[in-house]
Amino acid sequence: MADLKRLQRMLGYQFQDEGLLVQALTHRSVGSKNNERMEFLGDAILGFEIAENLFQRHPHASEGELSRARAQLVKRETLASVARDLQLGEYLILGVGELRSGGQTRDSILSDAVEALIAAVYLDADIDSARALVRRVLKDRIASCSPREQLKDAKTRLQELLQAQGKALPVYEVVSVEGHAHEQRFMVKCVVDSLGITQSGEGSSRRKAEQQAARNVLIETGEHLS
């Protein structure tokens, strides 16, 4: 296993019970003593800390704006990005099958480990320490997140734009899927016959590729994007 002291320095927290840290890094593919229950607890702590932080930072934001901003900060992709900043993949304890399939780079496993780490700090110390960890590892993302700018996703915006103009909805079609199961790349085409526009999008999932394609359509229509 990689040097846990180094990881603790990156987290800004020294564990009293290092066993909790090890468990937080242990995937269910290893055995029964894994981080699944910790994920559940860490998710709740993360959600509350982010919600309160946004509530205090943005007193004029509406409930909907705050909800969208929170969703942006706690979503899988954001947490996986945090995990990569911490080089967490180097510390994960995975079963042989997950190791062979590249589990240490998978967004779902990385994001779950971040949540488990938050819970581990809570169990090792207290709620204030866990919340402080959330603020440390998400500091820059929290600071740059403006609820007023967390607009609806591109697919929703495109649909609403077309509906407002009484036009037919777009059609999404998967053009190609490349790569191995754990690192696939999807190419999707978005066709808007009513506007005479066809755009493509690429991403690590069909959903991401569709969002990119919709975004490219919006850009071609001249729709303002933040």
PDB file of N, CA and C in Angstrom, residues 27-110:
ATOM      1  N   HIS A  27     -12.420  -1.305  -0.887  1.00  0.00           N
ATOM      2  CA  HIS A  27     -13.598  -1.542  -1.724  1.00  0.00           C
ATOM      3  C   HIS A  27     -14.269  -2.861  -1.344  1.00  0.00           C
ATOM      4  N   ARG A  28     -15.553  -2.948  -1.612  1.00  0.00           N
ATOM      5  CA  ARG A  28     -16.308  -4.158  -1.254  1.00  0.00           C
ATOM      6  C   ARG A  28     -15.802  -5.409  -1.959  1.00  0.00           C
ATOM      7  N   SER A  29     -15.057  -5.245  -3.033  1.00  0.00           N
ATOM      8  CA  SER A  29     -14.524  -6.408  -3.754  1.00  0.00           C
ATOM      9  C   SER A  29     -13.479  -7.157  -2.947  1.00  0.00           C
ATOM     10  N   VAL A  30     -12.991  -6.534  -1.859  1.00  0.00           N
ATOM     11  CA  VAL A  30     -11.959  -7.158  -1.034  1.00  0.00           C
ATOM     12  C   VAL A  30     -12.570  -8.117  -0.014  1.00  0.00           C
ATOM     13  N   GLY A  31     -13.711  -7.745   0.546  1.00  0.00           N
ATOM     14  CA  GLY A  31     -14.320  -8.576   1.575  1.00  0.00           C
ATOM     15  C   GLY A  31     -15.374  -7.817   2.339  1.00  0.00           C
ATOM     16  N   SER A  32     -15.800  -8.383   3.455  1.00  0.00           N
ATOM     17  CA  SER A  32     -16.927  -7.810   4.205  1.00  0.00           C
ATOM     18  C   SER A  32     -16.565  -6.529   4.949  1.00  0.00           C
ATOM     19  N   LYS A  33     -15.308  -6.373   5.345  1.00  0.00           N
ATOM     20  CA  LYS A  33     -14.906  -5.149   6.043  1.00  0.00           C
ATOM     21  C   LYS A  33     -14.451  -4.121   5.015  1.00  0.00           C
ATOM     22  N   ASN A  34     -15.439  -3.389   4.494  1.00  0.00           N
ATOM     23  CA  ASN A  34     -15.163  -2.440   3.412  1.00  0.00           C
ATOM     24  C   ASN A  34     -15.762  -1.078   3.741  1.00  0.00           C
ATOM     25  N   ASN A  35     -15.764  -0.195   2.755  1.00  0.00           N
ATOM     26  CA  ASN A  35     -16.157   1.196   3.004  1.00  0.00           C
ATOM     27  C   ASN A  35     -17.617   1.527   2.650  1.00  0.00           C
ATOM     28  N   GLU A  36     -18.441   0.522   2.344  1.00  0.00           N
ATOM     29  CA  GLU A  36     -19.811   0.807   1.896  1.00  0.00           C
ATOM     30  C   GLU A  36     -20.628   1.569   2.940  1.00  0.00           C
ATOM     31  N   ARG A  37     -20.616   1.116   4.174  1.00  0.00           N
ATOM     32  CA  ARG A  37     -21.386   1.804   5.214  1.00  0.00           C
ATOM     33  C   ARG A  37     -20.829   3.205   5.467  1.00  0.00           C
ATOM     34  N   MET A  38     -19.537   3.344   5.367  1.00  0.00           N
ATOM     35  CA  MET A  38     -18.918   4.662   5.534  1.00  0.00           C
ATOM     36  C   MET A  38     -19.371   5.635   4.453  1.00  0.00           C
ATOM     37  N   GLU A  39     -19.520   5.122   3.231  1.00  0.00           N
ATOM     38  CA  GLU A  39     -20.011   5.975   2.134  1.00  0.00           C
ATOM     39  C   GLU A  39     -21.348   6.598   2.504  1.00  0.00           C
ATOM     40  N   PHE A  40     -22.234   5.780   3.057  1.00  0.00           N
ATOM     41  CA  PHE A  40     -23.569   6.233   3.443  1.00  0.00           C
ATOM     42  C   PHE A  40     -23.480   7.391   4.439  1.00  0.00           C
ATOM     43  N   LEU A  41     -22.650   7.229   5.437  1.00  0.00           N
ATOM     44  CA  LEU A  41     -22.508   8.264   6.467  1.00  0.00           C
ATOM     45  C   LEU A  41     -21.811   9.504   5.906  1.00  0.00           C
ATOM     46  N   GLY A  42     -20.744   9.280   5.148  1.00  0.00           N
ATOM     47  CA  GLY A  42     -20.005  10.406   4.590  1.00  0.00           C
ATOM     48  C   GLY A  42     -20.823  11.236   3.628  1.00  0.00           C
ATOM     49  N   ASP A  43     -21.688  10.588   2.876  1.00  0.00           N
ATOM     50  CA  ASP A  43     -22.562  11.292   1.940  1.00  0.00           C
ATOM     51  C   ASP A  43     -23.461  12.278   2.681  1.00  0.00           C
ATOM     52  N   ALA A  44     -23.986  11.854   3.833  1.00  0.00           N
ATOM     53  CA  ALA A  44     -24.866  12.726   4.615  1.00  0.00           C
ATOM     54  C   ALA A  44     -24.104  13.925   5.171  1.00  0.00           C
ATOM     55  N   ILE A  45     -22.912  13.678   5.680  1.00  0.00           N
ATOM     56  CA  ILE A  45     -22.098  14.775   6.229  1.00  0.00           C
ATOM     57  C   ILE A  45     -21.713  15.756   5.125  1.00  0.00           C
ATOM     58  N   LEU A  46     -21.292  15.213   3.998  1.00  0.00           N
ATOM     59  CA  LEU A  46     -20.919  16.047   2.844  1.00  0.00           C
ATOM     60  C   LEU A  46     -22.085  16.923   2.411  1.00  0.00           C
ATOM     61  N   GLY A  47     -23.251  16.314   2.254  1.00  0.00           N
ATOM     62  CA  GLY A  47     -24.421  17.065   1.805  1.00  0.00           C
ATOM     63  C   GLY A  47     -24.783  18.196   2.742  1.00  0.00           C
ATOM     64  N   PHE A  48     -24.724  17.926   4.048  1.00  0.00           N
ATOM     65  CA  PHE A  48     -25.067  18.969   5.013  1.00  0.00           C
ATOM     66  C   PHE A  48     -24.049  20.105   5.002  1.00  0.00           C
ATOM     67  N   GLU A  49     -22.765  19.755   4.995  1.00  0.00           N
ATOM     68  CA  GLU A  49     -21.730  20.790   5.026  1.00  0.00           C
ATOM     69  C   GLU A  49     -21.808  21.676   3.780  1.00  0.00           C
ATOM     70  N   ILE A  50     -21.998  21.070   2.621  1.00  0.00           N
ATOM     71  CA  ILE A  50     -22.111  21.854   1.396  1.00  0.00           C
ATOM     72  C   ILE A  50     -23.357  22.726   1.430  1.00  0.00           C
ATOM     73  N   ALA A  51     -24.469  22.159   1.900  1.00  0.00           N
ATOM     74  CA  ALA A  51     -25.725  22.924   1.962  1.00  0.00           C
ATOM     75  C   ALA A  51     -25.579  24.135   2.867  1.00  0.00           C
ATOM     76  N   GLU A  52     -25.014  23.947   4.053  1.00  0.00           N
ATOM     77  CA  GLU A  52     -24.869  25.078   4.968  1.00  0.00           C
ATOM     78  C   GLU A  52     -23.895  26.111   4.410  1.00  0.00           C
ATOM     79  N   ASN A  53     -22.815  25.630   3.805  1.00  0.00           N
ATOM     80  CA  ASN A  53     -21.825  26.540   3.244  1.00  0.00           C
ATOM     81  C   ASN A  53     -22.447  27.429   2.174  1.00  0.00           C
ATOM     82  N   LEU A  54     -23.201  26.824   1.268  1.00  0.00           N
ATOM     83  CA  LEU A  54     -23.865  27.599   0.210  1.00  0.00           C
ATOM     84  C   LEU A  54     -24.910  28.539   0.790  1.00  0.00           C
ATOM     85  N   PHE A  55     -25.648  28.066   1.777  1.00  0.00           N
ATOM     86  CA  PHE A  55     -26.683  28.883   2.420  1.00  0.00           C
ATOM     87  C   PHE A  55     -26.069  30.147   3.023  1.00  0.00           C
ATOM     88  N   GLN A  56     -24.926  30.005   3.693  1.00  0.00           N
ATOM     89  CA  GLN A  56     -24.284  31.147   4.329  1.00  0.00           C
ATOM     90  C   GLN A  56     -23.600  32.064   3.320  1.00  0.00           C
ATOM     91  N   ARG A  57     -23.003  31.488   2.287  1.00  0.00           N
ATOM     92  CA  ARG A  57     -22.255  32.275   1.306  1.00  0.00           C
ATOM     93  C   ARG A  57     -23.150  33.062   0.351  1.00  0.00           C
ATOM     94  N   HIS A  58     -24.349  32.541   0.089  1.00  0.00           N
ATOM     95  CA  HIS A  58     -25.207  33.133  -0.937  1.00  0.00           C
ATOM     96  C   HIS A  58     -26.601  33.421  -0.362  1.00  0.00           C
ATOM     97  N   PRO A  59     -26.712  34.468   0.456  1.00  0.00           N
ATOM     98  CA  PRO A  59     -27.975  34.760   1.148  1.00  0.00           C
ATOM     99  C   PRO A  59     -29.133  35.122   0.228  1.00  0.00           C
ATOM    100  N   HIS A  60     -28.860  35.493  -1.009  1.00  0.00           N
ATOM    101  CA  HIS A  60     -29.931  35.905  -1.917  1.00  0.00           C
ATOM    102  C   HIS A  60     -30.297  34.822  -2.931  1.00  0.00           C
ATOM    103  N   ALA A  61     -29.640  33.688  -2.871  1.00  0.00           N
ATOM    104  CA  ALA A  61     -29.941  32.602  -3.811  1.00  0.00           C
ATOM    105  C   ALA A  61     -31.240  31.911  -3.432  1.00  0.00           C
ATOM    106  N   SER A  62     -31.990  31.496  -4.421  1.00  0.00           N
ATOM    107  CA  SER A  62     -33.251  30.796  -4.177  1.00  0.00           C
ATOM    108  C   SER A  62     -32.989  29.342  -3.800  1.00  0.00           C
ATOM    109  N   GLU A  63     -34.034  28.671  -3.331  1.00  0.00           N
ATOM    110  CA  GLU A  63     -33.916  27.254  -2.964  1.00  0.00           C
ATOM    111  C   GLU A  63     -33.471  26.423  -4.166  1.00  0.00           C
ATOM    112  N   GLY A  64     -34.053  26.706  -5.330  1.00  0.00           N
ATOM    113  CA  GLY A  64     -33.699  25.967  -6.529  1.00  0.00           C
ATOM    114  C   GLY A  64     -32.253  26.189  -6.934  1.00  0.00           C
ATOM    115  N   GLU A  65     -31.794  27.427  -6.844  1.00  0.00           N
ATOM    116  CA  GLU A  65     -30.407  27.742  -7.186  1.00  0.00           C
ATOM    117  C   GLU A  65     -29.438  27.053  -6.231  1.00  0.00           C
ATOM    118  N   LEU A  66     -29.773  27.057  -4.943  1.00  0.00           N
ATOM    119  CA  LEU A  66     -28.927  26.394  -3.955  1.00  0.00           C
ATOM    120  C   LEU A  66     -28.891  24.889  -4.194  1.00  0.00           C
ATOM    121  N   SER A  67     -30.037  24.325  -4.534  1.00  0.00           N
ATOM    122  CA  SER A  67     -30.110  22.880  -4.776  1.00  0.00           C
ATOM    123  C   SER A  67     -29.255  22.481  -5.972  1.00  0.00           C
ATOM    124  N   ARG A  68     -29.319  23.272  -7.046  1.00  0.00           N
ATOM    125  CA  ARG A  68     -28.519  22.950  -8.230  1.00  0.00           C
ATOM    126  C   ARG A  68     -27.031  23.087  -7.942  1.00  0.00           C
ATOM    127  N   ALA A  69     -26.660  24.103  -7.148  1.00  0.00           N
ATOM    128  CA  ALA A  69     -25.253  24.297  -6.804  1.00  0.00           C
ATOM    129  C   ALA A  69     -24.758  23.140  -5.934  1.00  0.00           C
ATOM    130  N   ARG A  70     -25.588  22.731  -4.980  1.00  0.00           N
ATOM    131  CA  ARG A  70     -25.195  21.599  -4.129  1.00  0.00           C
ATOM    132  C   ARG A  70     -25.027  20.336  -4.969  1.00  0.00           C
ATOM    133  N   ALA A  71     -25.964  20.095  -5.872  1.00  0.00           N
ATOM    134  CA  ALA A  71     -25.880  18.912  -6.726  1.00  0.00           C
ATOM    135  C   ALA A  71     -24.593  18.909  -7.542  1.00  0.00           C
ATOM    136  N   GLN A  72     -24.182  20.081  -7.995  1.00  0.00           N
ATOM    137  CA  GLN A  72     -22.951  20.200  -8.774  1.00  0.00           C
ATOM    138  C   GLN A  72     -21.725  19.824  -7.929  1.00  0.00           C
ATOM    139  N   LEU A  73     -21.745  20.223  -6.662  1.00  0.00           N
ATOM    140  CA  LEU A  73     -20.581  20.021  -5.801  1.00  0.00           C
ATOM    141  C   LEU A  73     -20.483  18.606  -5.239  1.00  0.00           C
ATOM    142  N   VAL A  74     -21.618  17.931  -5.081  1.00  0.00           N
ATOM    143  CA  VAL A  74     -21.581  16.594  -4.476  1.00  0.00           C
ATOM    144  C   VAL A  74     -21.714  15.475  -5.508  1.00  0.00           C
ATOM    145  N   LYS A  75     -21.824  15.812  -6.766  1.00  0.00           N
ATOM    146  CA  LYS A  75     -22.026  14.771  -7.778  1.00  0.00           C
ATOM    147  C   LYS A  75     -20.765  13.921  -7.940  1.00  0.00           C
ATOM    148  N   ARG A  76     -20.958  12.745  -8.529  1.00  0.00           N
ATOM    149  CA  ARG A  76     -19.885  11.752  -8.672  1.00  0.00           C
ATOM    150  C   ARG A  76     -18.663  12.337  -9.364  1.00  0.00           C
ATOM    151  N   GLU A  77     -18.872  13.071 -10.448  1.00  0.00           N
ATOM    152  CA  GLU A  77     -17.740  13.575 -11.221  1.00  0.00           C
ATOM    153  C   GLU A  77     -16.898  14.557 -10.404  1.00  0.00           C
ATOM    154  N   THR A  78     -17.559  15.394  -9.601  1.00  0.00           N
ATOM    155  CA  THR A  78     -16.824  16.352  -8.778  1.00  0.00           C
ATOM    156  C   THR A  78     -15.987  15.639  -7.729  1.00  0.00           C
ATOM    157  N   LEU A  79     -16.593  14.664  -7.056  1.00  0.00           N
ATOM    158  CA  LEU A  79     -15.871  13.937  -6.008  1.00  0.00           C
ATOM    159  C   LEU A  79     -14.732  13.112  -6.600  1.00  0.00           C
ATOM    160  N   ALA A  80     -14.948  12.544  -7.776  1.00  0.00           N
ATOM    161  CA  ALA A  80     -13.877  11.794  -8.425  1.00  0.00           C
ATOM    162  C   ALA A  80     -12.714  12.720  -8.770  1.00  0.00           C
ATOM    163  N   SER A  81     -13.027  13.952  -9.159  1.00  0.00           N
ATOM    164  CA  SER A  81     -11.990  14.937  -9.442  1.00  0.00           C
ATOM    165  C   SER A  81     -11.206  15.273  -8.179  1.00  0.00           C
ATOM    166  N   VAL A  82     -11.923  15.393  -7.053  1.00  0.00           N
ATOM    167  CA  VAL A  82     -11.268  15.623  -5.760  1.00  0.00           C
ATOM    168  C   VAL A  82     -10.336  14.457  -5.445  1.00  0.00           C
ATOM    169  N   ALA A  83     -10.828  13.240  -5.666  1.00  0.00           N
ATOM    170  CA  ALA A  83     -10.022  12.049  -5.406  1.00  0.00           C
ATOM    171  C   ALA A  83      -8.744  12.051  -6.238  1.00  0.00           C
ATOM    172  N   ARG A  84      -8.850  12.483  -7.478  1.00  0.00           N
ATOM    173  CA  ARG A  84      -7.659  12.512  -8.340  1.00  0.00           C
ATOM    174  C   ARG A  84      -6.682  13.587  -7.860  1.00  0.00           C
ATOM    175  N   ASP A  85      -7.202  14.696  -7.365  1.00  0.00           N
ATOM    176  CA  ASP A  85      -6.317  15.717  -6.794  1.00  0.00           C
ATOM    177  C   ASP A  85      -5.505  15.139  -5.630  1.00  0.00           C
ATOM    178  N   LEU A  86      -6.144  14.253  -4.867  1.00  0.00           N
ATOM    179  CA  LEU A  86      -5.502  13.620  -3.711  1.00  0.00           C
ATOM    180  C   LEU A  86      -4.702  12.385  -4.107  1.00  0.00           C
ATOM    181  N   GLN A  87      -4.721  12.045  -5.399  1.00  0.00           N
ATOM    182  CA  GLN A  87      -4.072  10.831  -5.897  1.00  0.00           C
ATOM    183  C   GLN A  87      -4.590   9.596  -5.152  1.00  0.00           C
ATOM    184  N   LEU A  88      -5.881   9.593  -4.889  1.00  0.00           N
ATOM    185  CA  LEU A  88      -6.486   8.564  -4.056  1.00  0.00           C
ATOM    186  C   LEU A  88      -6.431   7.174  -4.678  1.00  0.00           C
ATOM    187  N   GLY A  89      -6.402   7.125  -6.004  1.00  0.00           N
ATOM    188  CA  GLY A  89      -6.330   5.836  -6.674  1.00  0.00           C
ATOM    189  C   GLY A  89      -5.138   5.005  -6.244  1.00  0.00           C
ATOM    190  N   GLU A  90      -4.046   5.666  -5.848  1.00  0.00           N
ATOM    191  CA  GLU A  90      -2.838   4.962  -5.427  1.00  0.00           C
ATOM    192  C   GLU A  90      -3.021   4.244  -4.089  1.00  0.00           C
ATOM    193  N   TYR A  91      -4.017   4.688  -3.322  1.00  0.00           N
ATOM    194  CA  TYR A  91      -4.196   4.170  -1.965  1.00  0.00           C
ATOM    195  C   TYR A  91      -5.353   3.172  -1.847  1.00  0.00           C
ATOM    196  N   LEU A  92      -6.178   3.073  -2.868  1.00  0.00           N
ATOM    197  CA  LEU A  92      -7.350   2.211  -2.791  1.00  0.00           C
ATOM    198  C   LEU A  92      -6.961   0.746  -2.663  1.00  0.00           C
ATOM    199  N   ILE A  93      -7.732   0.031  -1.866  1.00  0.00           N
ATOM    200  CA  ILE A  93      -7.529  -1.400  -1.671  1.00  0.00           C
ATOM    201  C   ILE A  93      -8.658  -2.110  -2.398  1.00  0.00           C
ATOM    202  N   LEU A  94      -8.310  -2.777  -3.496  1.00  0.00           N
ATOM    203  CA  LEU A  94      -9.304  -3.369  -4.382  1.00  0.00           C
ATOM    204  C   LEU A  94      -9.067  -4.865  -4.540  1.00  0.00           C
ATOM    205  N   GLY A  95     -10.158  -5.568  -4.861  1.00  0.00           N
ATOM    206  CA  GLY A  95     -10.038  -6.969  -5.181  1.00  0.00           C
ATOM    207  C   GLY A  95      -9.327  -7.155  -6.514  1.00  0.00           C
ATOM    208  N   VAL A  96      -8.889  -8.379  -6.770  1.00  0.00           N
ATOM    209  CA  VAL A  96      -8.117  -8.655  -7.980  1.00  0.00           C
ATOM    210  C   VAL A  96      -8.884  -8.267  -9.242  1.00  0.00           C
ATOM    211  N   GLY A  97     -10.179  -8.594  -9.271  1.00  0.00           N
ATOM    212  CA  GLY A  97     -10.989  -8.276 -10.445  1.00  0.00           C
ATOM    213  C   GLY A  97     -11.077  -6.787 -10.713  1.00  0.00           C
ATOM    214  N   GLU A  98     -11.271  -6.009  -9.651  1.00  0.00           N
ATOM    215  CA  GLU A  98     -11.361  -4.549  -9.810  1.00  0.00           C
ATOM    216  C   GLU A  98     -10.016  -3.963 -10.236  1.00  0.00           C
ATOM    217  N   LEU A  99      -8.942  -4.519  -9.699  1.00  0.00           N
ATOM    218  CA  LEU A  99      -7.620  -4.032 -10.096  1.00  0.00           C
ATOM    219  C   LEU A  99      -7.374  -4.274 -11.581  1.00  0.00           C
ATOM    220  N   ARG A 100      -7.753  -5.457 -12.037  1.00  0.00           N
ATOM    221  CA  ARG A 100      -7.535  -5.791 -13.444  1.00  0.00           C
ATOM    222  C   ARG A 100      -8.368  -4.939 -14.379  1.00  0.00           C
ATOM    223  N   SER A 101      -9.548  -4.543 -13.910  1.00  0.00           N
ATOM    224  CA  SER A 101     -10.445  -3.758 -14.769  1.00  0.00           C
ATOM    225  C   SER A 101     -10.237  -2.251 -14.608  1.00  0.00           C
ATOM    226  N   GLY A 102      -9.216  -1.856 -13.858  1.00  0.00           N
ATOM    227  CA  GLY A 102      -8.915  -0.430 -13.710  1.00  0.00           C
ATOM    228  C   GLY A 102      -9.810   0.295 -12.726  1.00  0.00           C
ATOM    229  N   GLY A 103     -10.249  -0.413 -11.696  1.00  0.00           N
ATOM    230  CA  GLY A 103     -11.154   0.186 -10.709  1.00  0.00           C
ATOM    231  C   GLY A 103     -10.588   1.400 -10.011  1.00  0.00           C
ATOM    232  N   GLN A 104      -9.258   1.487  -9.905  1.00  0.00           N
ATOM    233  CA  GLN A 104      -8.633   2.608  -9.208  1.00  0.00           C
ATOM    234  C   GLN A 104      -8.786   3.924  -9.955  1.00  0.00           C
ATOM    235  N   THR A 105      -9.261   3.855 -11.211  1.00  0.00           N
ATOM    236  CA  THR A 105      -9.475   5.084 -11.979  1.00  0.00           C
ATOM    237  C   THR A 105     -10.959   5.359 -12.225  1.00  0.00           C
ATOM    238  N   ARG A 106     -11.826   4.489 -11.744  1.00  0.00           N
ATOM    239  CA  ARG A 106     -13.255   4.610 -12.025  1.00  0.00           C
ATOM    240  C   ARG A 106     -13.899   5.674 -11.143  1.00  0.00           C
ATOM    241  N   ASP A 107     -14.692   6.550 -11.750  1.00  0.00           N
ATOM    242  CA  ASP A 107     -15.323   7.641 -11.017  1.00  0.00           C
ATOM    243  C   ASP A 107     -16.134   7.158  -9.823  1.00  0.00           C
ATOM    244  N   SER A 108     -16.912   6.095 -10.011  1.00  0.00           N
ATOM    245  CA  SER A 108     -17.794   5.626  -8.938  1.00  0.00           C
ATOM    246  C   SER A 108     -16.997   5.181  -7.724  1.00  0.00           C
ATOM    247  N   ILE A 109     -15.910   4.463  -7.937  1.00  0.00           N
ATOM    248  CA  ILE A 109     -15.096   3.971  -6.828  1.00  0.00           C
ATOM    249  C   ILE A 109     -14.346   5.117  -6.157  1.00  0.00           C
ATOM    250  N   LEU A 110     -13.830   6.036  -6.949  1.00  0.00           N
ATOM    251  CA  LEU A 110     -13.111   7.185  -6.388  1.00  0.00           C
ATOM    252  C   LEU A 110     -14.030   8.083  -5.561  1.00  0.00           C
TER     253      LEU A 110
END
